[in-house]
Amino acid sequence: MHLCTELQIDLAVDNVSGETFGHHLNQHLAAVKRQGSPGAGGRLNGIKVAVIKANPGQSKHLETATVKFAGLEIDITNLRTETYSDDSRIPEMQFGTAEEDAFRRDLTINTLFYNINTSSVEDLTGRGLSDLREGRVVTPLAPFETFKDDPLRILRAVRFAHRFQFAVDPEIAKAAKHPAIVEALVCKVSRERFGKEVEGMLKRWPTFPAALRDLHEMGLLPLLLTTNPEATAAHARAAAAAADDAT
């Protein structure tokens, strides 16, 4: 289970989909209310469960259930693995283990689970807690491997770094300049998704200039601001290739 500063909780279930869990939860709540358990009605009246269908066009890649209770939003999804095609950042998903789910994520600080059965934090990558304590933004796998599947994660890394005032791993900046990653950014990520990530940075205005500086140093700012991303990407690829030849 994962808690962020916006008071949203992600609940991961291991043997059913979030959609199926949501349906079962709705059935259970209805049964409890019918039985008239003492005091249950008042406690359960504020609970609302909605099942949200997959909508890849809006970056919603699988069915989930959302529970609203006591001012909190709880998103319920299943543990999973992901497989990406060469031309899309929308993955094919299968049920997976907690460890597989952790390593498919964007950053180590987003891989921590709270086990509600053992009341303990599980750090399945072995470095999520230390990176959180020491203020580092690091990918669970090698950055190139993490970004080639979903290059939008580069922008997420910058956004999280400046949201929490963490340091970006130098290997992230290095991977962001790789010609294959530049190509993936153009081919896999829509302008709308670019905009949403930049908007997220802009909402934290005091750190926004520093975020722009990081994007500039990674060579990504021209891709974000251009009206001709293909031509800009071709220029970026050529510059990255020349830099590789020089080293």
C-alpha atoms as a PDB file:
ATOM      1  CA  MET A   1       0.000   0.000   0.000  1.00  0.00           C
ATOM      2  CA  HIS A   2       1.295   3.403  -1.008  1.00  0.00           C
ATOM      3  CA  LEU A   3       0.445   6.812   0.559  1.00  0.00           C
ATOM      4  CA  CYS A   4       1.342  10.139  -1.033  1.00  0.00           C
ATOM      5  CA  THR A   5       1.063  13.742   0.082  1.00  0.00           C
ATOM      6  CA  GLU A   6      -2.197  14.286  -1.843  1.00  0.00           C
ATOM      7  CA  LEU A   7      -3.862  11.779   0.537  1.00  0.00           C
ATOM      8  CA  GLN A   8      -4.397   9.152  -2.127  1.00  0.00           C
ATOM      9  CA  ILE A   9      -3.802   5.504  -1.301  1.00  0.00           C
ATOM     10  CA  ASP A  10      -2.960   2.789  -3.838  1.00  0.00           C
ATOM     11  CA  LEU A  11      -3.992  -0.706  -2.738  1.00  0.00           C
ATOM     12  CA  ALA A  12      -2.420  -3.646  -4.588  1.00  0.00           C
ATOM     13  CA  VAL A  13      -4.188  -7.025  -4.555  1.00  0.00           C
ATOM     14  CA  ASP A  14      -2.359 -10.162  -5.573  1.00  0.00           C
ATOM     15  CA  ASN A  15      -4.845 -12.612  -7.073  1.00  0.00           C
ATOM     16  CA  VAL A  16      -7.725 -10.656  -8.635  1.00  0.00           C
ATOM     17  CA  SER A  17      -8.022  -7.541 -10.740  1.00  0.00           C
ATOM     18  CA  GLY A  18      -8.901  -4.209  -9.199  1.00  0.00           C
ATOM     19  CA  GLU A  19     -12.210  -4.336 -11.077  1.00  0.00           C
ATOM     20  CA  THR A  20     -13.121  -7.756  -9.629  1.00  0.00           C
ATOM     21  CA  PHE A  21     -12.111  -6.662  -6.140  1.00  0.00           C
ATOM     22  CA  GLY A  22     -14.286  -3.574  -6.492  1.00  0.00           C
ATOM     23  CA  HIS A  23     -17.323  -5.644  -7.466  1.00  0.00           C
ATOM     24  CA  HIS A  24     -16.752  -7.992  -4.499  1.00  0.00           C
ATOM     25  CA  LEU A  25     -16.378  -5.027  -2.159  1.00  0.00           C
ATOM     26  CA  ASN A  26     -19.642  -3.518  -3.392  1.00  0.00           C
ATOM     27  CA  GLN A  27     -21.410  -6.853  -2.838  1.00  0.00           C
ATOM     28  CA  HIS A  28     -19.958  -7.139   0.665  1.00  0.00           C
ATOM     29  CA  LEU A  29     -21.032  -3.609   1.622  1.00  0.00           C
ATOM     30  CA  ALA A  30     -24.540  -4.238   0.318  1.00  0.00           C
ATOM     31  CA  ALA A  31     -24.771  -7.507   2.295  1.00  0.00           C
ATOM     32  CA  VAL A  32     -23.609  -5.841   5.521  1.00  0.00           C
ATOM     33  CA  LYS A  33     -26.191  -3.106   5.131  1.00  0.00           C
ATOM     34  CA  ARG A  34     -28.959  -5.647   4.463  1.00  0.00           C
ATOM     35  CA  GLN A  35     -28.008  -7.595   7.572  1.00  0.00           C
ATOM     36  CA  GLY A  36     -28.300  -4.444   9.619  1.00  0.00           C
ATOM     37  CA  SER A  37     -25.162  -5.001  11.697  1.00  0.00           C
ATOM     38  CA  PRO A  38     -25.176  -2.665  14.734  1.00  0.00           C
ATOM     39  CA  GLY A  39     -23.505   0.613  13.846  1.00  0.00           C
ATOM     40  CA  ALA A  40     -22.492  -0.610  10.408  1.00  0.00           C
ATOM     41  CA  GLY A  41     -24.893   1.563   8.486  1.00  0.00           C
ATOM     42  CA  GLY A  42     -23.449   4.812   9.746  1.00  0.00           C
ATOM     43  CA  ARG A  43     -19.877   3.721   9.181  1.00  0.00           C
ATOM     44  CA  LEU A  44     -20.554   2.449   5.671  1.00  0.00           C
ATOM     45  CA  ASN A  45     -22.754   5.227   4.364  1.00  0.00           C
ATOM     46  CA  GLY A  46     -19.720   7.314   3.464  1.00  0.00           C
ATOM     47  CA  ILE A  47     -18.082   4.552   1.413  1.00  0.00           C
ATOM     48  CA  LYS A  48     -18.480   4.666  -2.352  1.00  0.00           C
ATOM     49  CA  VAL A  49     -16.885   2.159  -4.706  1.00  0.00           C
ATOM     50  CA  ALA A  50     -16.575   2.910  -8.428  1.00  0.00           C
ATOM     51  CA  VAL A  51     -15.114   0.610 -11.062  1.00  0.00           C
ATOM     52  CA  ILE A  52     -13.097   2.481 -13.689  1.00  0.00           C
ATOM     53  CA  LYS A  53     -12.619   0.816 -17.056  1.00  0.00           C
ATOM     54  CA  ALA A  54      -9.328   0.910 -18.909  1.00  0.00           C
ATOM     55  CA  ASN A  55      -8.856   3.960 -21.125  1.00  0.00           C
ATOM     56  CA  PRO A  56      -5.403   3.935 -22.747  1.00  0.00           C
ATOM     57  CA  GLY A  57      -6.104   7.222 -24.490  1.00  0.00           C
ATOM     58  CA  GLN A  58      -6.189   8.849 -21.068  1.00  0.00           C
ATOM     59  CA  SER A  59      -3.193   6.827 -19.794  1.00  0.00           C
ATOM     60  CA  LYS A  60      -5.496   4.488 -17.869  1.00  0.00           C
ATOM     61  CA  HIS A  61      -4.146   1.107 -18.919  1.00  0.00           C
ATOM     62  CA  LEU A  62      -6.161  -1.294 -16.781  1.00  0.00           C
ATOM     63  CA  GLU A  63      -9.414  -1.621 -14.908  1.00  0.00           C
ATOM     64  CA  THR A  64      -9.272  -0.363 -11.353  1.00  0.00           C
ATOM     65  CA  ALA A  65     -11.613   0.247  -8.472  1.00  0.00           C
ATOM     66  CA  THR A  66     -11.677   3.530  -6.605  1.00  0.00           C
ATOM     67  CA  VAL A  67     -13.007   3.761  -3.055  1.00  0.00           C
ATOM     68  CA  LYS A  68     -13.865   7.120  -1.518  1.00  0.00           C
ATOM     69  CA  PHE A  69     -13.962   7.082   2.260  1.00  0.00           C
ATOM     70  CA  ALA A  70     -13.254   9.650   4.982  1.00  0.00           C
ATOM     71  CA  GLY A  71     -11.885  12.157   2.499  1.00  0.00           C
ATOM     72  CA  LEU A  72      -9.462   9.662   0.953  1.00  0.00           C
ATOM     73  CA  GLU A  73      -9.326   8.123  -2.505  1.00  0.00           C
ATOM     74  CA  ILE A  74      -8.163   4.506  -2.558  1.00  0.00           C
ATOM     75  CA  ASP A  75      -7.212   3.112  -5.976  1.00  0.00           C
ATOM     76  CA  ILE A  76      -7.252  -0.689  -6.110  1.00  0.00           C
ATOM     77  CA  THR A  77      -5.186  -2.514  -8.747  1.00  0.00           C
ATOM     78  CA  ASN A  78      -3.587  -5.917  -9.088  1.00  0.00           C
ATOM     79  CA  LEU A  79       0.114  -6.713  -8.859  1.00  0.00           C
ATOM     80  CA  ARG A  80       1.364  -7.030 -12.419  1.00  0.00           C
ATOM     81  CA  THR A  81       4.115  -7.299 -14.977  1.00  0.00           C
ATOM     82  CA  GLU A  82       4.192  -5.286 -18.199  1.00  0.00           C
ATOM     83  CA  THR A  83       5.379  -5.906 -21.757  1.00  0.00           C
ATOM     84  CA  TYR A  84       5.830  -3.003 -24.170  1.00  0.00           C
ATOM     85  CA  SER A  85       5.880  -2.877 -27.964  1.00  0.00           C
ATOM     86  CA  ASP A  86       8.439  -0.790 -29.840  1.00  0.00           C
ATOM     87  CA  ASP A  87       5.955   1.915 -30.893  1.00  0.00           C
ATOM     88  CA  SER A  88       3.768   2.387 -27.815  1.00  0.00           C
ATOM     89  CA  ARG A  89       4.099   3.198 -24.131  1.00  0.00           C
ATOM     90  CA  ILE A  90       0.799   1.385 -23.471  1.00  0.00           C
ATOM     91  CA  PRO A  91       1.766  -2.013 -22.035  1.00  0.00           C
ATOM     92  CA  GLU A  92       0.301  -5.484 -22.230  1.00  0.00           C
ATOM     93  CA  MET A  93      -0.260  -6.592 -18.639  1.00  0.00           C
ATOM     94  CA  GLN A  94      -0.290  -9.879 -16.756  1.00  0.00           C
ATOM     95  CA  PHE A  95      -0.641 -10.795 -13.106  1.00  0.00           C
ATOM     96  CA  GLY A  96       2.718 -10.681 -11.356  1.00  0.00           C
ATOM     97  CA  THR A  97       4.446 -10.921  -8.011  1.00  0.00           C
ATOM     98  CA  ALA A  98       5.054  -7.991  -5.690  1.00  0.00           C
ATOM     99  CA  GLU A  99       8.735  -8.024  -6.685  1.00  0.00           C
ATOM    100  CA  GLU A 100       7.900  -7.962 -10.405  1.00  0.00           C
ATOM    101  CA  ASP A 101       5.475  -5.122  -9.775  1.00  0.00           C
ATOM    102  CA  ALA A 102       8.108  -3.151  -7.876  1.00  0.00           C
ATOM    103  CA  PHE A 103      10.795  -3.421 -10.559  1.00  0.00           C
ATOM    104  CA  ARG A 104       8.421  -2.380 -13.355  1.00  0.00           C
ATOM    105  CA  ARG A 105       7.826   0.989 -11.668  1.00  0.00           C
ATOM    106  CA  ASP A 106       9.409   4.295 -12.601  1.00  0.00           C
ATOM    107  CA  LEU A 107      11.431   5.179  -9.483  1.00  0.00           C
ATOM    108  CA  THR A 108      12.696   3.294  -6.437  1.00  0.00           C
ATOM    109  CA  ILE A 109      10.887   5.713  -4.098  1.00  0.00           C
ATOM    110  CA  ASN A 110       7.633   4.556  -5.742  1.00  0.00           C
ATOM    111  CA  THR A 111       8.320   0.850  -5.195  1.00  0.00           C
ATOM    112  CA  LEU A 112       7.674   0.644  -1.450  1.00  0.00           C
ATOM    113  CA  PHE A 113       4.776  -1.493  -0.248  1.00  0.00           C
ATOM    114  CA  TYR A 114       3.094  -1.453   3.141  1.00  0.00           C
ATOM    115  CA  ASN A 115       2.000  -5.016   3.934  1.00  0.00           C
ATOM    116  CA  ILE A 116      -1.308  -4.739   5.818  1.00  0.00           C
ATOM    117  CA  ASN A 117      -0.966  -8.362   6.999  1.00  0.00           C
ATOM    118  CA  THR A 118       2.432  -7.883   8.659  1.00  0.00           C
ATOM    119  CA  SER A 119       2.174  -4.116   9.343  1.00  0.00           C
ATOM    120  CA  SER A 120       5.590  -3.611   7.757  1.00  0.00           C
ATOM    121  CA  VAL A 121       7.153  -1.735   4.841  1.00  0.00           C
ATOM    122  CA  GLU A 122       8.495  -3.993   2.094  1.00  0.00           C
ATOM    123  CA  ASP A 123      11.424  -2.619   0.082  1.00  0.00           C
ATOM    124  CA  LEU A 124      11.612  -5.200  -2.683  1.00  0.00           C
ATOM    125  CA  THR A 125      14.222  -3.364  -4.772  1.00  0.00           C
ATOM    126  CA  GLY A 126      16.513  -3.152  -1.756  1.00  0.00           C
ATOM    127  CA  ARG A 127      17.080   0.576  -2.093  1.00  0.00           C
ATOM    128  CA  GLY A 128      13.719   2.355  -1.998  1.00  0.00           C
ATOM    129  CA  LEU A 129      14.005   3.280   1.679  1.00  0.00           C
ATOM    130  CA  SER A 130      17.610   4.428   1.441  1.00  0.00           C
ATOM    131  CA  ASP A 131      16.888   6.535  -1.656  1.00  0.00           C
ATOM    132  CA  LEU A 132      13.905   8.060   0.137  1.00  0.00           C
ATOM    133  CA  ARG A 133      15.960   8.873   3.237  1.00  0.00           C
ATOM    134  CA  GLU A 134      18.869  10.276   1.257  1.00  0.00           C
ATOM    135  CA  GLY A 135      16.755  12.203  -1.234  1.00  0.00           C
ATOM    136  CA  ARG A 136      17.666  10.442  -4.481  1.00  0.00           C
ATOM    137  CA  VAL A 137      15.615   9.904  -7.624  1.00  0.00           C
ATOM    138  CA  VAL A 138      16.771   6.576  -9.080  1.00  0.00           C
ATOM    139  CA  THR A 139      15.186   4.001 -11.389  1.00  0.00           C
ATOM    140  CA  PRO A 140      14.684   0.398 -10.145  1.00  0.00           C
ATOM    141  CA  LEU A 141      16.368  -0.987 -13.268  1.00  0.00           C
ATOM    142  CA  ALA A 142      19.062   0.595 -15.411  1.00  0.00           C
ATOM    143  CA  PRO A 143      17.618   3.938 -16.609  1.00  0.00           C
ATOM    144  CA  PHE A 144      17.865   2.992 -20.282  1.00  0.00           C
ATOM    145  CA  GLU A 145      15.768  -0.129 -19.670  1.00  0.00           C
ATOM    146  CA  THR A 146      13.198   1.776 -17.612  1.00  0.00           C
ATOM    147  CA  PHE A 147      12.888   4.617 -20.133  1.00  0.00           C
ATOM    148  CA  LYS A 148      12.901   2.689 -23.412  1.00  0.00           C
ATOM    149  CA  ASP A 149       9.562   1.120 -22.488  1.00  0.00           C
ATOM    150  CA  ASP A 150       7.956   4.312 -21.222  1.00  0.00           C
ATOM    151  CA  PRO A 151      10.103   7.398 -21.919  1.00  0.00           C
ATOM    152  CA  LEU A 152       7.587   9.669 -20.190  1.00  0.00           C
ATOM    153  CA  ARG A 153       9.177   8.399 -16.982  1.00  0.00           C
ATOM    154  CA  ILE A 154      12.073  10.789 -17.620  1.00  0.00           C
ATOM    155  CA  LEU A 155       9.757  13.743 -17.104  1.00  0.00           C
ATOM    156  CA  ARG A 156       8.218  12.036 -14.084  1.00  0.00           C
ATOM    157  CA  ALA A 157      11.692  11.642 -12.606  1.00  0.00           C
ATOM    158  CA  VAL A 158      12.334  15.376 -12.990  1.00  0.00           C
ATOM    159  CA  ARG A 159       8.903  16.250 -11.594  1.00  0.00           C
ATOM    160  CA  PHE A 160       9.323  14.030  -8.526  1.00  0.00           C
ATOM    161  CA  ALA A 161      12.871  15.278  -7.937  1.00  0.00           C
ATOM    162  CA  HIS A 162      11.768  18.891  -7.747  1.00  0.00           C
ATOM    163  CA  ARG A 163       8.533  18.141  -5.944  1.00  0.00           C
ATOM    164  CA  PHE A 164      10.504  16.642  -3.056  1.00  0.00           C
ATOM    165  CA  GLN A 165      13.761  18.529  -3.713  1.00  0.00           C
ATOM    166  CA  PHE A 166      15.643  15.288  -4.341  1.00  0.00           C
ATOM    167  CA  ALA A 167      18.774  14.792  -6.450  1.00  0.00           C
ATOM    168  CA  VAL A 168      18.401  13.178  -9.883  1.00  0.00           C
ATOM    169  CA  ASP A 169      20.689  10.206 -10.481  1.00  0.00           C
ATOM    170  CA  PRO A 170      23.302  11.251 -13.103  1.00  0.00           C
ATOM    171  CA  GLU A 171      22.607   8.004 -14.980  1.00  0.00           C
ATOM    172  CA  ILE A 172      19.053   9.244 -15.611  1.00  0.00           C
ATOM    173  CA  ALA A 173      20.355  12.359 -17.368  1.00  0.00           C
ATOM    174  CA  LYS A 174      22.798  10.234 -19.357  1.00  0.00           C
ATOM    175  CA  ALA A 175      20.064   7.838 -20.501  1.00  0.00           C
ATOM    176  CA  ALA A 176      17.760  10.742 -21.440  1.00  0.00           C
ATOM    177  CA  LYS A 177      20.298  11.865 -24.068  1.00  0.00           C
ATOM    178  CA  HIS A 178      20.581   8.447 -25.719  1.00  0.00           C
ATOM    179  CA  PRO A 179      19.385   8.552 -29.359  1.00  0.00           C
ATOM    180  CA  ALA A 180      17.097   5.539 -28.829  1.00  0.00           C
ATOM    181  CA  ILE A 181      15.408   7.256 -25.881  1.00  0.00           C
ATOM    182  CA  VAL A 182      14.981  10.487 -27.853  1.00  0.00           C
ATOM    183  CA  GLU A 183      13.387   8.418 -30.618  1.00  0.00           C
ATOM    184  CA  ALA A 184      11.074   6.733 -28.121  1.00  0.00           C
ATOM    185  CA  LEU A 185      10.005  10.083 -26.698  1.00  0.00           C
ATOM    186  CA  VAL A 186       8.875  11.249 -30.127  1.00  0.00           C
ATOM    187  CA  CYS A 187       7.262   7.964 -31.204  1.00  0.00           C
ATOM    188  CA  LYS A 188       5.605   6.882 -27.956  1.00  0.00           C
ATOM    189  CA  VAL A 189       4.630  10.028 -26.042  1.00  0.00           C
ATOM    190  CA  SER A 190       1.855  12.378 -27.134  1.00  0.00           C
ATOM    191  CA  ARG A 191       2.149  16.145 -26.877  1.00  0.00           C
ATOM    192  CA  GLU A 192      -0.761  16.027 -24.418  1.00  0.00           C
ATOM    193  CA  ARG A 193       1.171  13.757 -22.048  1.00  0.00           C
ATOM    194  CA  PHE A 194       4.226  16.012 -22.300  1.00  0.00           C
ATOM    195  CA  GLY A 195       1.973  18.900 -21.359  1.00  0.00           C
ATOM    196  CA  LYS A 196       0.476  17.161 -18.338  1.00  0.00           C
ATOM    197  CA  GLU A 197       3.903  16.435 -16.876  1.00  0.00           C
ATOM    198  CA  VAL A 198       5.127  19.986 -17.444  1.00  0.00           C
ATOM    199  CA  GLU A 199       1.877  21.287 -15.952  1.00  0.00           C
ATOM    200  CA  GLY A 200       2.590  19.175 -12.869  1.00  0.00           C
ATOM    201  CA  MET A 201       5.995  20.844 -12.554  1.00  0.00           C
ATOM    202  CA  LEU A 202       4.483  24.276 -13.121  1.00  0.00           C
ATOM    203  CA  LYS A 203       2.056  23.804 -10.227  1.00  0.00           C
ATOM    204  CA  ARG A 204       5.074  23.912  -7.912  1.00  0.00           C
ATOM    205  CA  TRP A 205       6.274  27.271  -9.141  1.00  0.00           C
ATOM    206  CA  PRO A 206       9.191  27.817  -6.705  1.00  0.00           C
ATOM    207  CA  THR A 207      10.977  24.749  -8.109  1.00  0.00           C
ATOM    208  CA  PHE A 208       9.809  25.101 -11.725  1.00  0.00           C
ATOM    209  CA  PRO A 209      12.873  27.053 -12.993  1.00  0.00           C
ATOM    210  CA  ALA A 210      15.200  24.366 -11.616  1.00  0.00           C
ATOM    211  CA  ALA A 211      13.091  21.666 -13.283  1.00  0.00           C
ATOM    212  CA  LEU A 212      13.365  23.496 -16.607  1.00  0.00           C
ATOM    213  CA  ARG A 213      17.118  23.695 -16.139  1.00  0.00           C
ATOM    214  CA  ASP A 214      17.305  19.924 -15.652  1.00  0.00           C
ATOM    215  CA  LEU A 215      15.201  19.347 -18.768  1.00  0.00           C
ATOM    216  CA  HIS A 216      17.490  21.696 -20.697  1.00  0.00           C
ATOM    217  CA  GLU A 217      20.619  19.911 -19.496  1.00  0.00           C
ATOM    218  CA  MET A 218      19.078  16.593 -20.549  1.00  0.00           C
ATOM    219  CA  GLY A 219      18.468  18.029 -24.019  1.00  0.00           C
ATOM    220  CA  LEU A 220      14.695  17.590 -23.661  1.00  0.00           C
ATOM    221  CA  LEU A 221      13.502  21.192 -23.593  1.00  0.00           C
ATOM    222  CA  PRO A 222      13.538  21.602 -27.399  1.00  0.00           C
ATOM    223  CA  LEU A 223      11.387  18.459 -27.719  1.00  0.00           C
ATOM    224  CA  LEU A 224       8.850  19.868 -25.282  1.00  0.00           C
ATOM    225  CA  LEU A 225       8.616  23.355 -26.768  1.00  0.00           C
ATOM    226  CA  THR A 226       8.900  22.685 -30.486  1.00  0.00           C
ATOM    227  CA  THR A 227       6.023  22.777 -32.958  1.00  0.00           C
ATOM    228  CA  ASN A 228       7.876  20.237 -35.108  1.00  0.00           C
ATOM    229  CA  PRO A 229       8.905  17.397 -32.769  1.00  0.00           C
ATOM    230  CA  GLU A 230      10.082  15.089 -35.567  1.00  0.00           C
ATOM    231  CA  ALA A 231      12.571  17.608 -36.940  1.00  0.00           C
ATOM    232  CA  THR A 232      13.722  18.538 -33.447  1.00  0.00           C
ATOM    233  CA  ALA A 233      14.141  14.878 -32.570  1.00  0.00           C
ATOM    234  CA  ALA A 234      16.246  14.308 -35.678  1.00  0.00           C
ATOM    235  CA  HIS A 235      18.508  17.164 -34.602  1.00  0.00           C
ATOM    236  CA  ALA A 236      18.667  15.782 -31.034  1.00  0.00           C
ATOM    237  CA  ARG A 237      19.518  12.302 -32.291  1.00  0.00           C
ATOM    238  CA  ALA A 238      22.317  13.695 -34.451  1.00  0.00           C
ATOM    239  CA  ALA A 239      23.698  15.710 -31.539  1.00  0.00           C
ATOM    240  CA  ALA A 240      23.547  12.699 -29.212  1.00  0.00           C
ATOM    241  CA  ALA A 241      25.244  10.473 -31.774  1.00  0.00           C
ATOM    242  CA  ALA A 242      27.995  13.061 -32.264  1.00  0.00           C
ATOM    243  CA  ALA A 243      28.504  13.257 -28.508  1.00  0.00           C
ATOM    244  CA  ASP A 244      28.802   9.438 -28.352  1.00  0.00           C
ATOM    245  CA  ASP A 245      31.388   9.451 -31.153  1.00  0.00           C
ATOM    246  CA  ALA A 246      33.396  12.103 -29.340  1.00  0.00           C
ATOM    247  CA  THR A 247      33.612  10.025 -26.155  1.00  0.00           C
END
